[in-house]
Coordinates of C-alpha atoms in Angstrom, one line a residue:
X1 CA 0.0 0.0 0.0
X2 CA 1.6 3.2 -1.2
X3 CA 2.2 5.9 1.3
X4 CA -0.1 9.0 1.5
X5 CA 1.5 12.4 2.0
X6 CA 0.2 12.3 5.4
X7 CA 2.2 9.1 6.3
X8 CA 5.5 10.4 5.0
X9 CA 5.3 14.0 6.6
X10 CA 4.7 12.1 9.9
X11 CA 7.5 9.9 9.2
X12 CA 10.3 13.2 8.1
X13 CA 8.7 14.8 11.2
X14 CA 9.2 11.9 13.8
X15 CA 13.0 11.6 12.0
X16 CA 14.1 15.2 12.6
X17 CA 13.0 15.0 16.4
X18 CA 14.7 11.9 17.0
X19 CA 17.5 13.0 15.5
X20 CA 17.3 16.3 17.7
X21 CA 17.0 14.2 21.0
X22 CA 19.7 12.2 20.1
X23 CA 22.3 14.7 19.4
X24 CA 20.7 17.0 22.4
X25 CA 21.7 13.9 24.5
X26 CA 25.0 13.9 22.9
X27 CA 25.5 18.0 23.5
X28 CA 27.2 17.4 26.7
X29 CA 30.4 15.1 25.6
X30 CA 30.1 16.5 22.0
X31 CA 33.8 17.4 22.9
X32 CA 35.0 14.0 23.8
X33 CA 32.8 12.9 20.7
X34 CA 34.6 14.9 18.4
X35 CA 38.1 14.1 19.8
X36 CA 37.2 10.6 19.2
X37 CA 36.5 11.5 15.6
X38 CA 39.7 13.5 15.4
X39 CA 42.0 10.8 16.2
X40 CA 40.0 8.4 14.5
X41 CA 41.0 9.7 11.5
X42 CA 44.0 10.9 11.9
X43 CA 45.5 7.3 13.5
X44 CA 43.9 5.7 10.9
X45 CA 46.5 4.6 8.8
X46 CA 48.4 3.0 12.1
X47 CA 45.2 0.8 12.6
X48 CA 45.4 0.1 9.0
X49 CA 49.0 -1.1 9.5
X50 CA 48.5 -2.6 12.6
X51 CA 45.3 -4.5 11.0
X52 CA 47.9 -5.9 8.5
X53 CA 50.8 -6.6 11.0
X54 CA 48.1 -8.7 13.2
X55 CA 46.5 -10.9 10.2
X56 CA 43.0 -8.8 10.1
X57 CA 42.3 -9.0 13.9
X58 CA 40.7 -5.8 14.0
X59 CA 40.3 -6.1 18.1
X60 CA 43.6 -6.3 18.7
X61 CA 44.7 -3.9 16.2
X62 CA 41.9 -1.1 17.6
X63 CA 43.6 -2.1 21.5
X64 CA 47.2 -1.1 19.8
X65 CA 46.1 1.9 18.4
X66 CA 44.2 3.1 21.4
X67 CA 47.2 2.4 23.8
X68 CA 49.3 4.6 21.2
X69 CA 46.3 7.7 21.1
X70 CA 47.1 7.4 25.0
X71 CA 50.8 7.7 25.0
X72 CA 51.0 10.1 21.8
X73 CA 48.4 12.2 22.7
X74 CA 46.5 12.0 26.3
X75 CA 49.4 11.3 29.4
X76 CA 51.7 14.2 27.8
X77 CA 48.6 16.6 27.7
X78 CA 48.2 15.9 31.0
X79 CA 51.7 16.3 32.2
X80 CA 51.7 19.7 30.2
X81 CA 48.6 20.7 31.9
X82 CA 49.7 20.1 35.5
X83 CA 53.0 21.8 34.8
X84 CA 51.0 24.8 33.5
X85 CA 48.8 25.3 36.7
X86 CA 51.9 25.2 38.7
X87 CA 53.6 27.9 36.3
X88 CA 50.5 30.1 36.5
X89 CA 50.3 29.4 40.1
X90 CA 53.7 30.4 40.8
X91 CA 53.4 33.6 38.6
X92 CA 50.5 34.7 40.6
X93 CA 52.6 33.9 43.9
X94 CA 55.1 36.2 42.8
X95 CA 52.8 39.3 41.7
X96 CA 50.6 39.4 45.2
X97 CA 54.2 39.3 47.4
X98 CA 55.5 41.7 45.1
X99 CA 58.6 39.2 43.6
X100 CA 57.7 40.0 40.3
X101 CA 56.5 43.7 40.0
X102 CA 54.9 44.8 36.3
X103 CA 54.8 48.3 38.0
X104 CA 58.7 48.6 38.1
X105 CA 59.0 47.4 34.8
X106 CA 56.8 50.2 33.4
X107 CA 58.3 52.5 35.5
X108 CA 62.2 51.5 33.6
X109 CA 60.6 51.4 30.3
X110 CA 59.0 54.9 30.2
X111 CA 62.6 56.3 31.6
X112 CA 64.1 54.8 28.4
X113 CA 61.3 56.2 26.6
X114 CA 61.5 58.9 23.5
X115 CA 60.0 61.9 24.3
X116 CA 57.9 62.0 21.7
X117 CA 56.5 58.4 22.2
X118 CA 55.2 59.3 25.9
X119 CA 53.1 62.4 24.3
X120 CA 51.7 60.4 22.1
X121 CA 50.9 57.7 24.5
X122 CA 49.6 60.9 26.8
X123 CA 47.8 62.0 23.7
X124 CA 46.3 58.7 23.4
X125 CA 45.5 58.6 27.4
X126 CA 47.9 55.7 28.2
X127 CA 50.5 58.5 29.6
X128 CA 49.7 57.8 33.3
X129 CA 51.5 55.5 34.6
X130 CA 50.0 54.4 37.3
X131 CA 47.5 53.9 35.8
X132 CA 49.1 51.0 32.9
X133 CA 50.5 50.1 36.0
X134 CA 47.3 48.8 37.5
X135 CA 45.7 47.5 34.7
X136 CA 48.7 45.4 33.4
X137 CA 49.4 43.9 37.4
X138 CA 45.4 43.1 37.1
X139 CA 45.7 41.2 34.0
X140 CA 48.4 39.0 34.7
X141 CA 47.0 38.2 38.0
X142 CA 43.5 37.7 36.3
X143 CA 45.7 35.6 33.6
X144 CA 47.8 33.8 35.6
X145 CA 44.7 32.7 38.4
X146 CA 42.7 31.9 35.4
X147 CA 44.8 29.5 33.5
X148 CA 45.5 27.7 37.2
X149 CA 42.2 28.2 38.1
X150 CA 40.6 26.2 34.9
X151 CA 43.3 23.0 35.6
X152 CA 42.2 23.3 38.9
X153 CA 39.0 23.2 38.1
X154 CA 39.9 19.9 35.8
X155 CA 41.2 18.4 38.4
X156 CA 38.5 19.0 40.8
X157 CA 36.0 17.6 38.2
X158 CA 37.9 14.6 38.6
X159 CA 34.7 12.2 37.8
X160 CA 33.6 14.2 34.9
X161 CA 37.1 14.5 33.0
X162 CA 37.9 11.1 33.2
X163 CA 34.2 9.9 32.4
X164 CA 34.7 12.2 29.0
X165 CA 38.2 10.8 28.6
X166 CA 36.6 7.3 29.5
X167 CA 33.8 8.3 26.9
X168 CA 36.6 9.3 24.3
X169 CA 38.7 6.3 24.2
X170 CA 35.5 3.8 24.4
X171 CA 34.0 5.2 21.3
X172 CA 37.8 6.0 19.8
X173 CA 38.3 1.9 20.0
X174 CA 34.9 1.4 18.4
X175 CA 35.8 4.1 15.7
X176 CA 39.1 1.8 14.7
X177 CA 37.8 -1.4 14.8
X178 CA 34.3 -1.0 13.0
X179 CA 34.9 2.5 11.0
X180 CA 34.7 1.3 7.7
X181 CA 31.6 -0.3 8.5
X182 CA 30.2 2.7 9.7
X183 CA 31.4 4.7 7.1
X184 CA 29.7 2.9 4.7
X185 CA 26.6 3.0 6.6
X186 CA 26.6 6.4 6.4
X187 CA 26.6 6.3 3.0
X188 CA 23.9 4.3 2.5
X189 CA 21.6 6.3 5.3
X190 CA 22.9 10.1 3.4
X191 CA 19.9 11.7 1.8
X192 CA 22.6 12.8 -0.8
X193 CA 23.5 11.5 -3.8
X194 CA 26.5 8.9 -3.5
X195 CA 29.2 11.5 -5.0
X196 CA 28.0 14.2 -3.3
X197 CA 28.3 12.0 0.0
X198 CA 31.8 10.5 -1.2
X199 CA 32.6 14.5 -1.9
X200 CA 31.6 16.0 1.5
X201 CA 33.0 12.9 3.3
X202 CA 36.3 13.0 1.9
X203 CA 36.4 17.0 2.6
X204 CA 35.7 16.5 5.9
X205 CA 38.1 14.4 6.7
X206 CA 41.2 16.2 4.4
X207 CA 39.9 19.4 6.4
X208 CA 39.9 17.7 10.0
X209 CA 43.6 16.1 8.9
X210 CA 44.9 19.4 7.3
X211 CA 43.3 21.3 10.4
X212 CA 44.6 19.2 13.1
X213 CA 48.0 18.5 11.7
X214 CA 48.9 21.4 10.5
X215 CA 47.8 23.5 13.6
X216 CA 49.0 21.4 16.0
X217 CA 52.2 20.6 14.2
X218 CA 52.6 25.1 14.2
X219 CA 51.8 25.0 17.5
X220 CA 54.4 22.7 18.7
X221 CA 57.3 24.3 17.1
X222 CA 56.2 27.7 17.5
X223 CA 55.8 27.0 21.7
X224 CA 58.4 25.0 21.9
X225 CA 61.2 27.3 19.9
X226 CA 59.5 30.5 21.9
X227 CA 59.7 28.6 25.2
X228 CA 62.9 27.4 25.0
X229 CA 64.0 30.8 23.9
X230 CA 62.9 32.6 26.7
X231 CA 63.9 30.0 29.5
X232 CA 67.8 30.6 27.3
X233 CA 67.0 34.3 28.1
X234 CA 66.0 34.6 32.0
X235 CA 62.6 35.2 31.2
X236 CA 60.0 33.3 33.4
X237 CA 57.8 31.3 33.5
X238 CA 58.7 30.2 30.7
X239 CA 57.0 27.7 30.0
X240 CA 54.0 29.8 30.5
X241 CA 54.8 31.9 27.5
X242 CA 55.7 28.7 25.7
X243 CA 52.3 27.6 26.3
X244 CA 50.3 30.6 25.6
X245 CA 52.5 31.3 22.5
X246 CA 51.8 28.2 20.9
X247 CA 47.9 28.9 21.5
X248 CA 47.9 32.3 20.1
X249 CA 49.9 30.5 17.1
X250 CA 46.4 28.7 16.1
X251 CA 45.5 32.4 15.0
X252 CA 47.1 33.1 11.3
X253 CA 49.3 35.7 10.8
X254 CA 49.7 37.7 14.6
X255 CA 49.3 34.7 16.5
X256 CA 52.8 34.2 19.3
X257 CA 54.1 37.5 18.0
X258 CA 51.0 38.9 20.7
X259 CA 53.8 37.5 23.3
X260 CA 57.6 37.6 21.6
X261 CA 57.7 41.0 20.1
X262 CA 56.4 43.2 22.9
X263 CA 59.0 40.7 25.0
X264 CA 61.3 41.7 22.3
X265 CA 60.8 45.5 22.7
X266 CA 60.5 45.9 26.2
X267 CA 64.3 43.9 26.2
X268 CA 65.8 46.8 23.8
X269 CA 64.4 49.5 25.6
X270 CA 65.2 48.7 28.5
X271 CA 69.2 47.9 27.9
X272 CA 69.3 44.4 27.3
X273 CA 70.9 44.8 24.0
X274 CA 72.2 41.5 23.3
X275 CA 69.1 39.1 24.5
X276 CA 66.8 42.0 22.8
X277 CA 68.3 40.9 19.5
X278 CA 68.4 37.4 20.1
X279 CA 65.0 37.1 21.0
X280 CA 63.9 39.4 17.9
X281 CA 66.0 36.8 15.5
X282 CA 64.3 34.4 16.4
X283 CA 61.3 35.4 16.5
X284 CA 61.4 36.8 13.0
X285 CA 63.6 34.6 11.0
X286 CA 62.2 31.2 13.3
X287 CA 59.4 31.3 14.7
X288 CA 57.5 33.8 11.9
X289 CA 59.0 31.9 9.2
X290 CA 57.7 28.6 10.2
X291 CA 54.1 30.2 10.0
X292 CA 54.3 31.7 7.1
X293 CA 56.0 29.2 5.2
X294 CA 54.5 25.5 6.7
X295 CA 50.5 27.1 7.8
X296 CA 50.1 27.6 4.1
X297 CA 51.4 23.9 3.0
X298 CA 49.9 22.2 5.8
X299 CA 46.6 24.1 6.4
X300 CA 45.6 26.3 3.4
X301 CA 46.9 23.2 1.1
X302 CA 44.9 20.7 2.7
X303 CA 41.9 22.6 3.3
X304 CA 41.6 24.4 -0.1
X305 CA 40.7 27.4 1.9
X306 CA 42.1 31.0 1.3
X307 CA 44.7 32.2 4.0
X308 CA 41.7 34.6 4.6
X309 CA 39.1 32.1 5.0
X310 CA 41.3 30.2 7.7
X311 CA 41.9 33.3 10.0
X312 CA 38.4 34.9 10.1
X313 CA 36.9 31.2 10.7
X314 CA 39.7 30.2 12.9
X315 CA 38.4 33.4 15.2
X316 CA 35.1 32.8 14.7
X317 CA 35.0 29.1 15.8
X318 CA 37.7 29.9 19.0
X319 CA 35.1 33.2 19.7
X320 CA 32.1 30.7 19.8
X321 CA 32.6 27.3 20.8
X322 CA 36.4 27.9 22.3
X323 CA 39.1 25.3 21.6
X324 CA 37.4 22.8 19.7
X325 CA 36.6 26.0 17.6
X326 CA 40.3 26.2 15.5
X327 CA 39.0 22.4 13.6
X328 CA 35.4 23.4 13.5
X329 CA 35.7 27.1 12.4
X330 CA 37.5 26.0 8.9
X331 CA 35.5 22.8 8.8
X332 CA 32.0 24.2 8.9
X333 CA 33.6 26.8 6.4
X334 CA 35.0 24.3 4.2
X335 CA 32.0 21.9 3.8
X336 CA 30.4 25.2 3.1
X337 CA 32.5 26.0 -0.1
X338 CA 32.0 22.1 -1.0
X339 CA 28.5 22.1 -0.4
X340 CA 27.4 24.8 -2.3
X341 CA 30.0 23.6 -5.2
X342 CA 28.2 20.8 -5.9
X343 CA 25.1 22.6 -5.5
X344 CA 26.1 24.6 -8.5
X345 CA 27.9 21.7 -10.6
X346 CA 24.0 20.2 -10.1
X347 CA 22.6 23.3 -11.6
X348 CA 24.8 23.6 -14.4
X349 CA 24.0 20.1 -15.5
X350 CA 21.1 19.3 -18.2
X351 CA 18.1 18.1 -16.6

């Protein structure tokens, strides 16, 4: 008995709120979902290998790979996140007793100061320096209290990190051994066409690869080469700056300079000649240079996105959803362009 329309709008209708449900049941571990995804996709030719290696026992393989998602990726975020919340718990420490004064630095960098750079910083009403003062000792202490408060905070939520993490690596071992199954379920389930799902699949996961690796990959050495230089330098915490420098790196174009160059100024005004320099060397000729030249290759490249494109979505997503925001900010935007290609290659074709 064929359908009536009655039937089949009750039958869309029921879908779409199911679906809602489901994914509003989801909402609160859509992070640990999407992490799961993530490395999913991007281990995915290890469990491929492995697969091999072990004569097709998938089980086995998906245990292997899971054990190296924990040792690559999980214990050394953690390690890095404990050693952060003591770094921005000693910084804090050393503002409220005074060890570490931002006031007396101002105070040496306007004596070293061009006349006519403090009238135009009077002329632009940041000549009072008591003023600066104030507001730059009450943002590091709001900075520094943050960043130990939110690892505190972690590790006060004990139960509900490690039932996300527990959440993440249960569905992450699923995601290895069945994914090609599932895959190819959701193939058959898409409403699309099979190359327009094939299309959007396979840009979803270049963009999440492209994304991931690319950022994270920028990240590393951009931290790691500013951290290292200013632990060389005497400037602490160092590892602090390391930290935030490789966060501000998922931003194209300004991203760690926020944190060397006004390191690097404040150096060469204030006397320190030599470090001044070698902290502005590297910052231009190292730590720029590795932007410039690998975030197009590995990002732009792999996402087919404008360098444009990748910055305003990259703030966009961080802006609205926070971390997870730097891969979905130039995913949404990617399957975006795709979606609305293929929308147009449709039109253009004879009916």
């Amino acid at each position: 008995m064929p359908r009536t329309k009655i039937q089949e709008f009750a039958f869309l209708a029921t879908l779409v709120l199911v679906t809602v449900a489901f994914l509003w049941l989801l909402w609160p571990y859509y992070g640990a979902i999407l992490w799961a995804v993530i490395l999913a996709i991007l281990f995915d030719p290890l469990q491929r290998w492995l697969e091999r290696w072990l004569g097709g026992r998938r089980n086995l393989a998906a245990t292997f790979s899971v054990l190296a998602c924990i040792c690559v990726v999980v214990i050394p975020g953690t390690l890095i996140l404990a050693a952060l919340a003591n770094e921005a718990a000693g910084l804090y420490t050393r503002i409220g007793t005074r060890e570490f004064d931002p006031g007396t630095m101002l105070a040496q960098l306007q004596g070293v100061l061009p006349s006519f750079v403090r009238e135009a910083l009077a002329a632009l009403d940041l000549g009072d320096m008591a003023q600066l003062q104030t507001r730059l000792t009450s943002f590091l202490l709001e900075f520094s209290q943050t960043v130990a408060n939110r690892a505190i905070i972690i590790g006060q939520n004990t139960a509900q990190f490690v039932i996300s993490l527990g959440v993440m690596l249960y569905l992450l071992f699923f995601l290895f051994r069945d994914g090609v199954v599932l895959a190819a379920s959701l193939r058959k389930a898409s409403p699309l066409g099979e190359r327009e799902t094939d299309q959007l699949l396979e840009k979803f996961t270049s963009v999440v690869k492209a994304t991931v690796k690319g950022n994270v990959t920028i990240a590393a050495i951009q931290g790691a080469t500013g951290g290292v230089t200013f632990w060389m330098l005497g400037i602490q915490p160092a590892l602090l700056w390391g930290v935030l420098m490789a966060v501000l790196s998922l931003l194209p174009a300004v991203g760690s300079g926020l944190v060397w160059v006004p390191a690097a100024a404040y150096l060469l005004l204030t006397g320190a000649y030599l470090k001044g320099a070698i902290l502005l060397a590297i910052g231009t000729l190292v730590i720029s240079t590795v932007d410039n030249f690998l975030r197009p290759a590995l990002v732009g490249k792999g996402t087919m996105l404008p360098d444009y494109a990748v910055l305003i979505s990259t703030v966009g997503g961080l802006s609205l959803i926070g971390m997870n925001g730097f891969v979905l900010g130039p995913l949404i935007v990617a399957l975006f362009v795709a979606a609305w290609s293929l929308f147009s290659d449709a039109k253009m074709q004879p009916s």
